[in-house]
mmCIF file of N, CA and C in Angstrom:
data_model
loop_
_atom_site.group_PDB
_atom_site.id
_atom_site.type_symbol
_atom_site.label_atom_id
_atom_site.label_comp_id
_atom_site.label_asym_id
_atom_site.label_seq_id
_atom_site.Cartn_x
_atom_site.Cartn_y
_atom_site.Cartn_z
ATOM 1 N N UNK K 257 0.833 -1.183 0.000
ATOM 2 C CA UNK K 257 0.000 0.000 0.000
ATOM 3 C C UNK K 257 0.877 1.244 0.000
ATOM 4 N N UNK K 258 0.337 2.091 -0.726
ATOM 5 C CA UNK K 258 1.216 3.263 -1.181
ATOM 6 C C UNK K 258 0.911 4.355 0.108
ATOM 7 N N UNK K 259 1.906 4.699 0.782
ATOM 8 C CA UNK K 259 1.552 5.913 1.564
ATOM 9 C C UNK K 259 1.526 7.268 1.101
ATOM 10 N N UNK K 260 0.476 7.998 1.496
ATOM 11 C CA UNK K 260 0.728 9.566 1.222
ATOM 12 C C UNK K 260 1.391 10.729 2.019
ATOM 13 N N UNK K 261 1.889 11.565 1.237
ATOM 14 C CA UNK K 261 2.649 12.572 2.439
ATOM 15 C C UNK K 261 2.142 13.634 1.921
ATOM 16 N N UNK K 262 2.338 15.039 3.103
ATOM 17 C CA UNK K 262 1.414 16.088 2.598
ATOM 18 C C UNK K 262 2.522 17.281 3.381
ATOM 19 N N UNK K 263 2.956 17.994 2.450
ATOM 20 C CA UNK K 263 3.371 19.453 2.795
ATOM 21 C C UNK K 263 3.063 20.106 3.822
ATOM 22 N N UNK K 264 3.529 20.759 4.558
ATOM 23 C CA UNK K 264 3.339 21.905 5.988
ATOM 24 C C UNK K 264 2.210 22.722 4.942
ATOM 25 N N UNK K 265 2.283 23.239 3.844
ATOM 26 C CA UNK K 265 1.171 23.954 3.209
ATOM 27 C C UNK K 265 -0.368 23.390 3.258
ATOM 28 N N UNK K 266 -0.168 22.126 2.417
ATOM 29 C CA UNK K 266 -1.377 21.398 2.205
ATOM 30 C C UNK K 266 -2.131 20.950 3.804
ATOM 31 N N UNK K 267 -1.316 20.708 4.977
ATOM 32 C CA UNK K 267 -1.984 20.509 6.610
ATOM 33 C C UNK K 267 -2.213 21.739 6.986
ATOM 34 N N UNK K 268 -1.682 22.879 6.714
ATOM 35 C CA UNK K 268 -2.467 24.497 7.106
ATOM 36 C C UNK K 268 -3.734 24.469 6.408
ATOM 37 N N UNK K 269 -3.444 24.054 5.181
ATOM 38 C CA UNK K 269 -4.832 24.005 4.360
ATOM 39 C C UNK K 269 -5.581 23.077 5.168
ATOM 40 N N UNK K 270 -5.573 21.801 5.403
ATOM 41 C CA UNK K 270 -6.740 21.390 5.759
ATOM 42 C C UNK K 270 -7.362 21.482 6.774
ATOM 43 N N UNK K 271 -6.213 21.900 7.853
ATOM 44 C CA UNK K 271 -6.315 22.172 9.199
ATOM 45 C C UNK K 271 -7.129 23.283 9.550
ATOM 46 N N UNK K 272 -6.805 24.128 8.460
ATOM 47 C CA UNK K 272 -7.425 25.781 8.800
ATOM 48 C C UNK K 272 -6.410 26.361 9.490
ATOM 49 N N UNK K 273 -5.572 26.315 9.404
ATOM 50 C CA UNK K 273 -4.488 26.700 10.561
ATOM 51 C C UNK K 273 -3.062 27.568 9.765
ATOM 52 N N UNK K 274 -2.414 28.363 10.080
ATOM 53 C CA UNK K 274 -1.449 29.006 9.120
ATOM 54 C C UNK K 274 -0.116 27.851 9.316
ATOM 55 N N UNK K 275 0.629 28.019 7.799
ATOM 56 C CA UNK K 275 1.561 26.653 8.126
ATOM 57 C C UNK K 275 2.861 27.196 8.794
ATOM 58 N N UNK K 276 2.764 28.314 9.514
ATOM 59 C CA UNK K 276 4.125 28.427 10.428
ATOM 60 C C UNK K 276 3.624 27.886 11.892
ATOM 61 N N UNK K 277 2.300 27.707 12.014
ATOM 62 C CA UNK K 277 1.760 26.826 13.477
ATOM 63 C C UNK K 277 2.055 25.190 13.235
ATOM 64 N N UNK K 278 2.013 25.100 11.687
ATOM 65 C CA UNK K 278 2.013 23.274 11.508
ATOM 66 C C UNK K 278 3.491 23.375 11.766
ATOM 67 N N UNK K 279 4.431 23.921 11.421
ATOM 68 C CA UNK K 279 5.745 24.158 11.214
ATOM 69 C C UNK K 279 6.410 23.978 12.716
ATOM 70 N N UNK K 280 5.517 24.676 13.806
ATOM 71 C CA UNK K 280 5.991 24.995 15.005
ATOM 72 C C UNK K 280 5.401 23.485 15.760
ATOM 73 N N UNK K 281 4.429 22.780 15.307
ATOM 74 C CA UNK K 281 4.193 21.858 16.023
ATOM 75 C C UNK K 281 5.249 20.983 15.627
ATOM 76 N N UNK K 282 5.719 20.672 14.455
ATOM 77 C CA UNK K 282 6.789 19.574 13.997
ATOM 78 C C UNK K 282 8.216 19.708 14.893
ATOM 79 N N UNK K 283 8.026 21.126 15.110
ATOM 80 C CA UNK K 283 9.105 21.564 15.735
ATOM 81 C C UNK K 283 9.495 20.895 16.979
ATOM 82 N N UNK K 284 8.073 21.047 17.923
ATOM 83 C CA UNK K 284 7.679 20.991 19.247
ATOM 84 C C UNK K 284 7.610 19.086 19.149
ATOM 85 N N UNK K 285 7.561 18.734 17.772
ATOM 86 C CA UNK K 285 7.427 16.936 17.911
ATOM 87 C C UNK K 285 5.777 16.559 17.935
ATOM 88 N N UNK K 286 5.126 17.859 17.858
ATOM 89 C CA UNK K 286 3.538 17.111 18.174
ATOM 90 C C UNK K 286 2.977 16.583 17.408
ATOM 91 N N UNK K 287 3.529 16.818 15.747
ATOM 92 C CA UNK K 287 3.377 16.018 14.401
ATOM 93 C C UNK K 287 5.013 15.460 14.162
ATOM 94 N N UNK K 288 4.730 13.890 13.808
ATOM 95 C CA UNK K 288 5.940 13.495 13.775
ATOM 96 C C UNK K 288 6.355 14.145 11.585
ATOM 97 N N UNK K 289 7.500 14.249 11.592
ATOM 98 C CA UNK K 289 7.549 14.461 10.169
ATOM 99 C C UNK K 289 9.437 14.407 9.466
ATOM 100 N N UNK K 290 9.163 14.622 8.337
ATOM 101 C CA UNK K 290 10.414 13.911 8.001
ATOM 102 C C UNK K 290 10.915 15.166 7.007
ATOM 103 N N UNK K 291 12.202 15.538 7.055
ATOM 104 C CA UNK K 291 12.561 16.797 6.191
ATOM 105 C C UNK K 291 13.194 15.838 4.996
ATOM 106 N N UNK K 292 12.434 16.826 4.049
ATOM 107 C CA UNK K 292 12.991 16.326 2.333
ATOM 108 C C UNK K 292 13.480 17.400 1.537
ATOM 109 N N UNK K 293 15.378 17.695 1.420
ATOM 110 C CA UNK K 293 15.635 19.158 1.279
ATOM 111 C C UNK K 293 15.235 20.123 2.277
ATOM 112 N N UNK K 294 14.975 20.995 1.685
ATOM 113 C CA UNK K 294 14.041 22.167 2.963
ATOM 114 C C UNK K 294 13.135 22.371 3.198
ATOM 115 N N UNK K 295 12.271 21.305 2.500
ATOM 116 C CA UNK K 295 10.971 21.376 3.344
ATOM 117 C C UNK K 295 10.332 20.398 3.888
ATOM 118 N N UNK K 296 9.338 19.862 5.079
ATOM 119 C CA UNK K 296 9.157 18.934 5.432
ATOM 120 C C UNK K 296 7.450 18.128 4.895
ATOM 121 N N UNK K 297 7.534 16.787 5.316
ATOM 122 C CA UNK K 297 6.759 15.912 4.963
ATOM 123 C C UNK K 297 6.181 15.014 6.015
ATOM 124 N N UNK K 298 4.860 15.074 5.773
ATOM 125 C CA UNK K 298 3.729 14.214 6.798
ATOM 126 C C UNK K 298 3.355 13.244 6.315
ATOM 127 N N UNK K 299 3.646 12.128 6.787
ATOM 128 C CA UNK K 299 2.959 10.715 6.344
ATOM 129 C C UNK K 299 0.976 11.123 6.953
ATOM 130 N N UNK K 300 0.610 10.007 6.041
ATOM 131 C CA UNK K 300 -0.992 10.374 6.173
ATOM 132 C C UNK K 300 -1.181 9.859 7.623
ATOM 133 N N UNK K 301 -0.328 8.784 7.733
ATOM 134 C CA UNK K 301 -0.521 8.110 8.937
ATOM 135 C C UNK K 301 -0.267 9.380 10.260
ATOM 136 N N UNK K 302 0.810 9.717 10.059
ATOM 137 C CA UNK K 302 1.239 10.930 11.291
ATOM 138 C C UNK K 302 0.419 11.676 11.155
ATOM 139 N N UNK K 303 -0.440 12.203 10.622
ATOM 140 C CA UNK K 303 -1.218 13.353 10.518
ATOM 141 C C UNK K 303 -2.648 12.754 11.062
ATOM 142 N N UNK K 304 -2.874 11.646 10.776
ATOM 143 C CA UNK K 304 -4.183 11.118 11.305
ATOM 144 C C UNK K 304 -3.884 11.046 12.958
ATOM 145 N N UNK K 305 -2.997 10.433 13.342
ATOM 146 C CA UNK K 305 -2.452 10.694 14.464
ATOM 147 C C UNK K 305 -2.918 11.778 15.182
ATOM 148 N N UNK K 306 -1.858 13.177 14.755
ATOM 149 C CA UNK K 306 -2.319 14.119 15.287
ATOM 150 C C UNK K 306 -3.664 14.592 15.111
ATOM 151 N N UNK K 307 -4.246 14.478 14.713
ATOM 152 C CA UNK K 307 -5.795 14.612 14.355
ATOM 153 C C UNK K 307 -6.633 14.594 15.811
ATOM 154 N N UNK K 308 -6.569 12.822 15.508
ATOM 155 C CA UNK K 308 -6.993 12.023 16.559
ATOM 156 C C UNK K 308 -6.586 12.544 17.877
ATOM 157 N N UNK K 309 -5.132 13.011 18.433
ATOM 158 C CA UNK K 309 -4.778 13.004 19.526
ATOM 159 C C UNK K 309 -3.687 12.616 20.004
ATOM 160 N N UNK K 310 -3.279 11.608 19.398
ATOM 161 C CA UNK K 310 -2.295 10.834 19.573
ATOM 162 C C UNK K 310 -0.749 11.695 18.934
ATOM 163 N N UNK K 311 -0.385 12.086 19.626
ATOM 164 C CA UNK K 311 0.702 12.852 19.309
ATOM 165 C C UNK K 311 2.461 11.893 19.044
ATOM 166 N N UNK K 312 3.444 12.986 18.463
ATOM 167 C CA UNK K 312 4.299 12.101 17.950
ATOM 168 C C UNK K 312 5.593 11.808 19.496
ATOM 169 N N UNK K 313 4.853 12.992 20.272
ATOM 170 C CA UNK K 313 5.672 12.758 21.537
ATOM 171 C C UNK K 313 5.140 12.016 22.482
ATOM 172 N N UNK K 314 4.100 11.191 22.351
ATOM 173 C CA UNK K 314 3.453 10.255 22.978
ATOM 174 C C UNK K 314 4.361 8.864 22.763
ATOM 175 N N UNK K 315 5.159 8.467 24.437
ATOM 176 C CA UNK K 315 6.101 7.240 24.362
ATOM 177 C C UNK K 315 5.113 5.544 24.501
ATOM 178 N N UNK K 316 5.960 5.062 23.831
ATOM 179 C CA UNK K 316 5.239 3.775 24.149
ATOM 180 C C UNK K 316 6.116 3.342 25.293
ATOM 181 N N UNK K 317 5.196 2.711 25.599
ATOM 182 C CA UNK K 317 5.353 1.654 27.543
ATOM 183 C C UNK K 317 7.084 0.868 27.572
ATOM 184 N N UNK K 318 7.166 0.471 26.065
ATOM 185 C CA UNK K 318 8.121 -0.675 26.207
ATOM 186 C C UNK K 318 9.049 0.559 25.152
ATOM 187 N N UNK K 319 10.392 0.307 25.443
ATOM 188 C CA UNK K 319 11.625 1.511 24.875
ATOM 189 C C UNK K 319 12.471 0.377 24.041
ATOM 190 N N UNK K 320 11.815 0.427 22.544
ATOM 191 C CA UNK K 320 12.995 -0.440 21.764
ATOM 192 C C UNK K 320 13.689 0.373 20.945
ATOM 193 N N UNK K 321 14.519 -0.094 20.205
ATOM 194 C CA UNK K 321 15.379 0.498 19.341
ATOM 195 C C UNK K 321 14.445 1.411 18.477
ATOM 196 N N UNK K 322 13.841 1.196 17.888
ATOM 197 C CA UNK K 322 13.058 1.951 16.696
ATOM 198 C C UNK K 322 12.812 3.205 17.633
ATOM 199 N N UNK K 323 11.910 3.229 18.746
ATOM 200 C CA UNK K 323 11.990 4.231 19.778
ATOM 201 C C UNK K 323 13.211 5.185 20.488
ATOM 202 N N UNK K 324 14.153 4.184 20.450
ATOM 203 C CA UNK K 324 15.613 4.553 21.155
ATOM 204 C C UNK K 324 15.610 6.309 20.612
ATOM 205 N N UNK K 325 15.529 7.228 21.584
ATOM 206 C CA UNK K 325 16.274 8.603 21.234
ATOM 207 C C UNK K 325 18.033 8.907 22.252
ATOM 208 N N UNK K 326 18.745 9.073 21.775
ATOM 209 C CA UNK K 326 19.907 9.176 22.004
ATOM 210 C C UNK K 326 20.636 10.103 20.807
ATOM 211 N N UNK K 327 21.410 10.889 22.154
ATOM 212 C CA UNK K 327 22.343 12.046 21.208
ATOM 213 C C UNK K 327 23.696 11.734 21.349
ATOM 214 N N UNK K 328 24.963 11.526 20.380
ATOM 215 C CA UNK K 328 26.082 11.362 21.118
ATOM 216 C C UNK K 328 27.055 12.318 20.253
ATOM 217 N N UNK K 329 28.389 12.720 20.729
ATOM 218 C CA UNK K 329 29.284 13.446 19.894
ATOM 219 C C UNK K 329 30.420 12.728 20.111
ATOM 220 N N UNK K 330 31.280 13.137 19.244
ATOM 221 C CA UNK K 330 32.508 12.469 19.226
ATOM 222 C C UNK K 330 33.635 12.946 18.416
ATOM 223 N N UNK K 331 35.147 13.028 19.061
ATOM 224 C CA UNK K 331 36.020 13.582 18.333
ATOM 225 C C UNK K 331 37.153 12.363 18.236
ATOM 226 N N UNK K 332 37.561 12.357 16.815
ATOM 227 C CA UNK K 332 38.372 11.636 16.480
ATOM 228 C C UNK K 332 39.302 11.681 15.361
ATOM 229 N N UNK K 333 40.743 11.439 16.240
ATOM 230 C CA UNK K 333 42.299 12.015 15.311
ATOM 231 C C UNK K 333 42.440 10.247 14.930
ATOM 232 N N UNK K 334 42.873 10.715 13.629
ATOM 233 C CA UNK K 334 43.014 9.581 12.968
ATOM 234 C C UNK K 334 44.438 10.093 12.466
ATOM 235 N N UNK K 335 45.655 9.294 12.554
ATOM 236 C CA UNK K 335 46.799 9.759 11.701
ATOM 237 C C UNK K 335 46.806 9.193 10.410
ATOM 238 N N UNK K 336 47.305 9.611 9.523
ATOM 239 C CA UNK K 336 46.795 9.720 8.011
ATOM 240 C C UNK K 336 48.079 9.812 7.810
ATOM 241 N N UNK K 337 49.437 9.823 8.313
ATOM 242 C CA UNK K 337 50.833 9.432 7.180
ATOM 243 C C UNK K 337 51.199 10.569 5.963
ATOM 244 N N UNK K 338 50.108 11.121 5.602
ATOM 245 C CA UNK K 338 50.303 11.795 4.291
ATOM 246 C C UNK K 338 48.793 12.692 4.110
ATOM 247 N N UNK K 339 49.389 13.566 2.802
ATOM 248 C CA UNK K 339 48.262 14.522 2.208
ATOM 249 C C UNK K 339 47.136 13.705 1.499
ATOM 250 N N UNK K 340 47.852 12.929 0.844
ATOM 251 C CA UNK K 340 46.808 11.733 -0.126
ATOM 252 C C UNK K 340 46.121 10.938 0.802
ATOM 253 N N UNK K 341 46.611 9.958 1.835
ATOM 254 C CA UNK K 341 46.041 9.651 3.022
ATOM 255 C C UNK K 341 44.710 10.050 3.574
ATOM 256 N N UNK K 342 44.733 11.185 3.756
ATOM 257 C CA UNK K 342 43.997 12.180 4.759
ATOM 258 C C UNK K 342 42.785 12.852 3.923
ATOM 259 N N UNK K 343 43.486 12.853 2.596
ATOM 260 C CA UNK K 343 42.170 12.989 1.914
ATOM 261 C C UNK K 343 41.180 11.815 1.669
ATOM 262 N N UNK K 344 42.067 11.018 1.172
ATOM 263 C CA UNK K 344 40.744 9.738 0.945
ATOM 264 C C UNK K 344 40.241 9.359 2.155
ATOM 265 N N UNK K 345 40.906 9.423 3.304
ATOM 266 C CA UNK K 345 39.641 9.453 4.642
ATOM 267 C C UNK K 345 38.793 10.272 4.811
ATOM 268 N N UNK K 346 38.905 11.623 4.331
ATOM 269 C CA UNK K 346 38.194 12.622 4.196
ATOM 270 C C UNK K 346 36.937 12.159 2.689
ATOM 271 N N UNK K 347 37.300 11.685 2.251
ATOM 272 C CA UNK K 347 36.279 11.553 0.895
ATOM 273 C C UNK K 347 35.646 10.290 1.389
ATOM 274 N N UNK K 348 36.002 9.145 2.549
ATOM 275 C CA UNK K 348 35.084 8.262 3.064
ATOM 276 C C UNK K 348 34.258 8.931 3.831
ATOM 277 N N UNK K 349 34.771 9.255 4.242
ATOM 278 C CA UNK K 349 33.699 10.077 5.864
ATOM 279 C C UNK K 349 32.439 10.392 4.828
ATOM 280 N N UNK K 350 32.766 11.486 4.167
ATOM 281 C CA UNK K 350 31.837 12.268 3.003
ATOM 282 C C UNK K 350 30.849 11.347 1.853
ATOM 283 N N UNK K 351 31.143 10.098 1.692
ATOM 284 C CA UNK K 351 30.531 8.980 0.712
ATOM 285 C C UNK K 351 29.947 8.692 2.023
ATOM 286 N N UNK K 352 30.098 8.207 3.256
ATOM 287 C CA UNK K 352 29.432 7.876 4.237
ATOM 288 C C UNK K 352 28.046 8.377 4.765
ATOM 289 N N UNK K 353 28.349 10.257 4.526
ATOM 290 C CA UNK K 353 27.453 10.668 5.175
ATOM 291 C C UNK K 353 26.208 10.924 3.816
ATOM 292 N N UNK K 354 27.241 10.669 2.237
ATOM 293 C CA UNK K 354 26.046 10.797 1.482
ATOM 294 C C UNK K 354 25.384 9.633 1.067
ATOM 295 N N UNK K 355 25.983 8.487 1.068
ATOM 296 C CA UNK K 355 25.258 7.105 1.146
ATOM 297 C C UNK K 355 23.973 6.674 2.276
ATOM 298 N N UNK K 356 24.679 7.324 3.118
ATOM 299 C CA UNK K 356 23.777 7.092 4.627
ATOM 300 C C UNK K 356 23.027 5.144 4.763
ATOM 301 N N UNK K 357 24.204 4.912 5.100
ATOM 302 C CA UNK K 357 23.983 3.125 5.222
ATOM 303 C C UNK K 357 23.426 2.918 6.399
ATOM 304 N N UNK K 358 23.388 3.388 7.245
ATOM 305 C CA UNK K 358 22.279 3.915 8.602
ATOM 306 C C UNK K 358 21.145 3.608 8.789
ATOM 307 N N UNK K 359 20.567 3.854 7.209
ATOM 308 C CA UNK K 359 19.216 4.543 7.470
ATOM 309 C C UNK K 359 19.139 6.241 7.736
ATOM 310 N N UNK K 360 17.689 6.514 8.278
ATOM 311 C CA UNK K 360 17.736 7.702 8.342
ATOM 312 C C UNK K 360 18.176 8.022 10.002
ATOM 313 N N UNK K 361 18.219 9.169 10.116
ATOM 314 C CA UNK K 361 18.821 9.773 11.558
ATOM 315 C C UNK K 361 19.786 10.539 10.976
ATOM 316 N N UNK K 362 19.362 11.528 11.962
ATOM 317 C CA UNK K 362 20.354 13.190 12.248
ATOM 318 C C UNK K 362 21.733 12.758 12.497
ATOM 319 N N UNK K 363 22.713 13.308 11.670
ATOM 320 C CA UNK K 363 23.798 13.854 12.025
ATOM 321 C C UNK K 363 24.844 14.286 11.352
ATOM 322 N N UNK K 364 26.203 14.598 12.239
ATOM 323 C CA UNK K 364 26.573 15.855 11.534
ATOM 324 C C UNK K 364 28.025 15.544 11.807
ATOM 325 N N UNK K 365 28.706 15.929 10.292
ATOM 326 C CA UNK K 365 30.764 15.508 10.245
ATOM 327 C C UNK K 365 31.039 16.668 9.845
ATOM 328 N N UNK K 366 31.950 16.877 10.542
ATOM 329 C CA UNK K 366 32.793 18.424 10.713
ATOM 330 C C UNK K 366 34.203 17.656 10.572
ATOM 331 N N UNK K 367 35.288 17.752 9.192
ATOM 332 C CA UNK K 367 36.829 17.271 9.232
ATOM 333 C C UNK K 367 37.247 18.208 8.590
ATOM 334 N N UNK K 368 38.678 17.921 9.403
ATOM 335 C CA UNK K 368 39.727 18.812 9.087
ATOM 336 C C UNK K 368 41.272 18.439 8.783
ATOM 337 N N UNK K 369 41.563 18.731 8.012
ATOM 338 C CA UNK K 369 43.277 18.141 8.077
ATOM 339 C C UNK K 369 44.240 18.832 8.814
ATOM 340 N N UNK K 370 45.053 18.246 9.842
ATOM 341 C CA UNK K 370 45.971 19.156 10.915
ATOM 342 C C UNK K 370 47.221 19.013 10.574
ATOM 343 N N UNK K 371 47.661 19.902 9.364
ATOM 344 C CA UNK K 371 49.235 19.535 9.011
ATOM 345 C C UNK K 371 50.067 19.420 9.499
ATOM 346 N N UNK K 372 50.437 20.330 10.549
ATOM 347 C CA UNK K 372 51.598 19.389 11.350
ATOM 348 C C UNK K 372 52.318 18.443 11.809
ATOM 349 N N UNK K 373 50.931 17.781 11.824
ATOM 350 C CA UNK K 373 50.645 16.443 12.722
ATOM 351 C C UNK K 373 50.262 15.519 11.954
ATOM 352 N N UNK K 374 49.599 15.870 10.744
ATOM 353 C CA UNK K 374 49.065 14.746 9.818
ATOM 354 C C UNK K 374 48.060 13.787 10.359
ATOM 355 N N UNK K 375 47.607 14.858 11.053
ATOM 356 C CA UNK K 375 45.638 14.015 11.399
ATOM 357 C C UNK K 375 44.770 14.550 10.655
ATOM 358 N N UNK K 376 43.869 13.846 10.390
ATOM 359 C CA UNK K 376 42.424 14.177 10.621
ATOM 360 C C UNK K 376 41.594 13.551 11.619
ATOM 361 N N UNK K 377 41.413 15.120 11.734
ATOM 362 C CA UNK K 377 40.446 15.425 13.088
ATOM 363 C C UNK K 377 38.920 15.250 11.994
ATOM 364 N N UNK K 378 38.421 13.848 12.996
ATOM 365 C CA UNK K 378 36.676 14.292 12.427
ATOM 366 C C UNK K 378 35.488 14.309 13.846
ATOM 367 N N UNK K 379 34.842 15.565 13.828
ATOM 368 C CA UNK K 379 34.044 15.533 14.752
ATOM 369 C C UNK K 379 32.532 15.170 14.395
ATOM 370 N N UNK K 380 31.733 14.642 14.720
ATOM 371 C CA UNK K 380 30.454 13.736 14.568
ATOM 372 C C UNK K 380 29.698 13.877 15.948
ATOM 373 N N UNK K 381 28.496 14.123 15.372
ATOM 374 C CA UNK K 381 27.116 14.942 16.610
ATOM 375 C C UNK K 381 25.918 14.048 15.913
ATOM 376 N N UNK K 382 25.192 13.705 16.508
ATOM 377 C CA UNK K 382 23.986 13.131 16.217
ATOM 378 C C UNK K 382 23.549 12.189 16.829
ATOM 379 N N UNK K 383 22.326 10.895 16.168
ATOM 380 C CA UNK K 383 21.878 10.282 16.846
ATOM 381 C C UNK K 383 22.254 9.170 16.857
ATOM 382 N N UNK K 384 22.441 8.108 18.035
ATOM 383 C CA UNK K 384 23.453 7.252 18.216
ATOM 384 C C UNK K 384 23.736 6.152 17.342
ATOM 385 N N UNK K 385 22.633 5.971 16.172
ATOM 386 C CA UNK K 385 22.600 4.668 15.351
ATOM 387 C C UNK K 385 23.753 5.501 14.268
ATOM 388 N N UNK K 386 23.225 6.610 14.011
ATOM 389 C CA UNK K 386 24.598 6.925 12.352
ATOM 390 C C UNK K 386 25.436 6.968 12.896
ATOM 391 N N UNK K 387 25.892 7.907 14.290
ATOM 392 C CA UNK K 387 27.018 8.115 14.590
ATOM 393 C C UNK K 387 27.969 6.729 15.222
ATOM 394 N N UNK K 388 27.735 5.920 15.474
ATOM 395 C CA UNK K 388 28.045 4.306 15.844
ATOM 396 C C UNK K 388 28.383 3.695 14.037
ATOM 397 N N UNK K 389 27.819 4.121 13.785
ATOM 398 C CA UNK K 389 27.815 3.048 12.087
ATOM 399 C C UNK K 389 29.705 4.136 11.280
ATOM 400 N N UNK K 390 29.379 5.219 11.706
ATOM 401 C CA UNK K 390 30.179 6.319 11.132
ATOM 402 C C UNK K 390 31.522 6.203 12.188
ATOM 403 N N UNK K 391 31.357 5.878 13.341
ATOM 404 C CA UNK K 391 32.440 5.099 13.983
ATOM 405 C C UNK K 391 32.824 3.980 13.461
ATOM 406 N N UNK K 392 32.512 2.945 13.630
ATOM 407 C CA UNK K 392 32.758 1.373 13.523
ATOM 408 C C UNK K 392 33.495 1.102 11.646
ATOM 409 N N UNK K 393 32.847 2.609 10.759
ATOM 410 C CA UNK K 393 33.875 2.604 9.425
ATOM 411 C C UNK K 393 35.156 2.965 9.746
ATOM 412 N N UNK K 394 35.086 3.885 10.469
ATOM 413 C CA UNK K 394 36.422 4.413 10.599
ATOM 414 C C UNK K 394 37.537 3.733 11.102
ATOM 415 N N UNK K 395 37.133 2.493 11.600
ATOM 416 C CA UNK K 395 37.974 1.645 11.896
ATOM 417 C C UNK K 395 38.867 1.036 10.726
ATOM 418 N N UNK K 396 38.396 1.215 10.025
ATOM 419 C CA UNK K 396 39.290 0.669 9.185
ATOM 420 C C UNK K 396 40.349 1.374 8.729
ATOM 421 N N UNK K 397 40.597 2.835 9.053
ATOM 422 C CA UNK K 397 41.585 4.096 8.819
ATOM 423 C C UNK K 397 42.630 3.846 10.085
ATOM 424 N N UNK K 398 42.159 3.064 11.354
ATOM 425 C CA UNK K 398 42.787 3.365 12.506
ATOM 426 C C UNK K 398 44.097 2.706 12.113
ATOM 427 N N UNK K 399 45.185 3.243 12.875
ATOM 428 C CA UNK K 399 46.307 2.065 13.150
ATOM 429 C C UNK K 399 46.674 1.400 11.949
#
């Protein structure tokens, strides 16, 4: 079955409501929704939801993974030997974060090359499933 999704525009529209209030509830989590580019998207299902009552910040009883919210950061010097080195770790990190083998979930790579020293420094913020997956590659740069 094909799901539908509906624009912050098209839920002001049906809602009656202006879409910087639908905007502010997504914000607040009270419609669950998913950003596509810069603008975001309501499954029909989430929106019936909020309709009904049932909000997207409403926890279920039992806390599994799919539920799991967790934030983690992390800084990590990787020595890289060389300029060529340091880039192609730099161009994994970057295929990593545009492949997104994860799945979906927030987060965020900040690298840098530290010439002196011949690290790269990569710092990583987000939620604990990418940022764990975006660790556990990098292993293969270590040592």
């Amino acid at each position: 079955m094909k799901e539908t999704y509906y624009s912050v525009d098209q839920i002001a529209q049906l809602l009656s409501i202006h879409p910087k209030t639908v905007q502010r509830y997504i914000r607040e989590g009270r419609i669950n929704a998913v950003k596509l580019g810069k603008s975001w998207r309501v499954s029909g299902h989430d929106l019936s939801r909020f309709t009904e009552g049932t909000t997207a910040s409403d926890k279920p009883a039992m806390l599994t993974e799919e539920h799991l919210s967790a934030r983690i950061s992390a800084v990590v010097d990787l020595e890289a030997g060389g300029r060529e080195r340091a880039i192609q770790i730099l161009n994994a990190v970057n295929a990593l974060m545009n492949a997104k083998p994860y799945g979906e979930g927030e987060c965020t790579v900040h690298s840098q090359i530290l010439e002196p020293e011949m690290l790269v420094r990569i710092t990583l913020w987000g939620e604990l499933i990418p940022v764990s997956v975006i660790l556990q590659s990098l292993r293969a740069y270590s040592g």
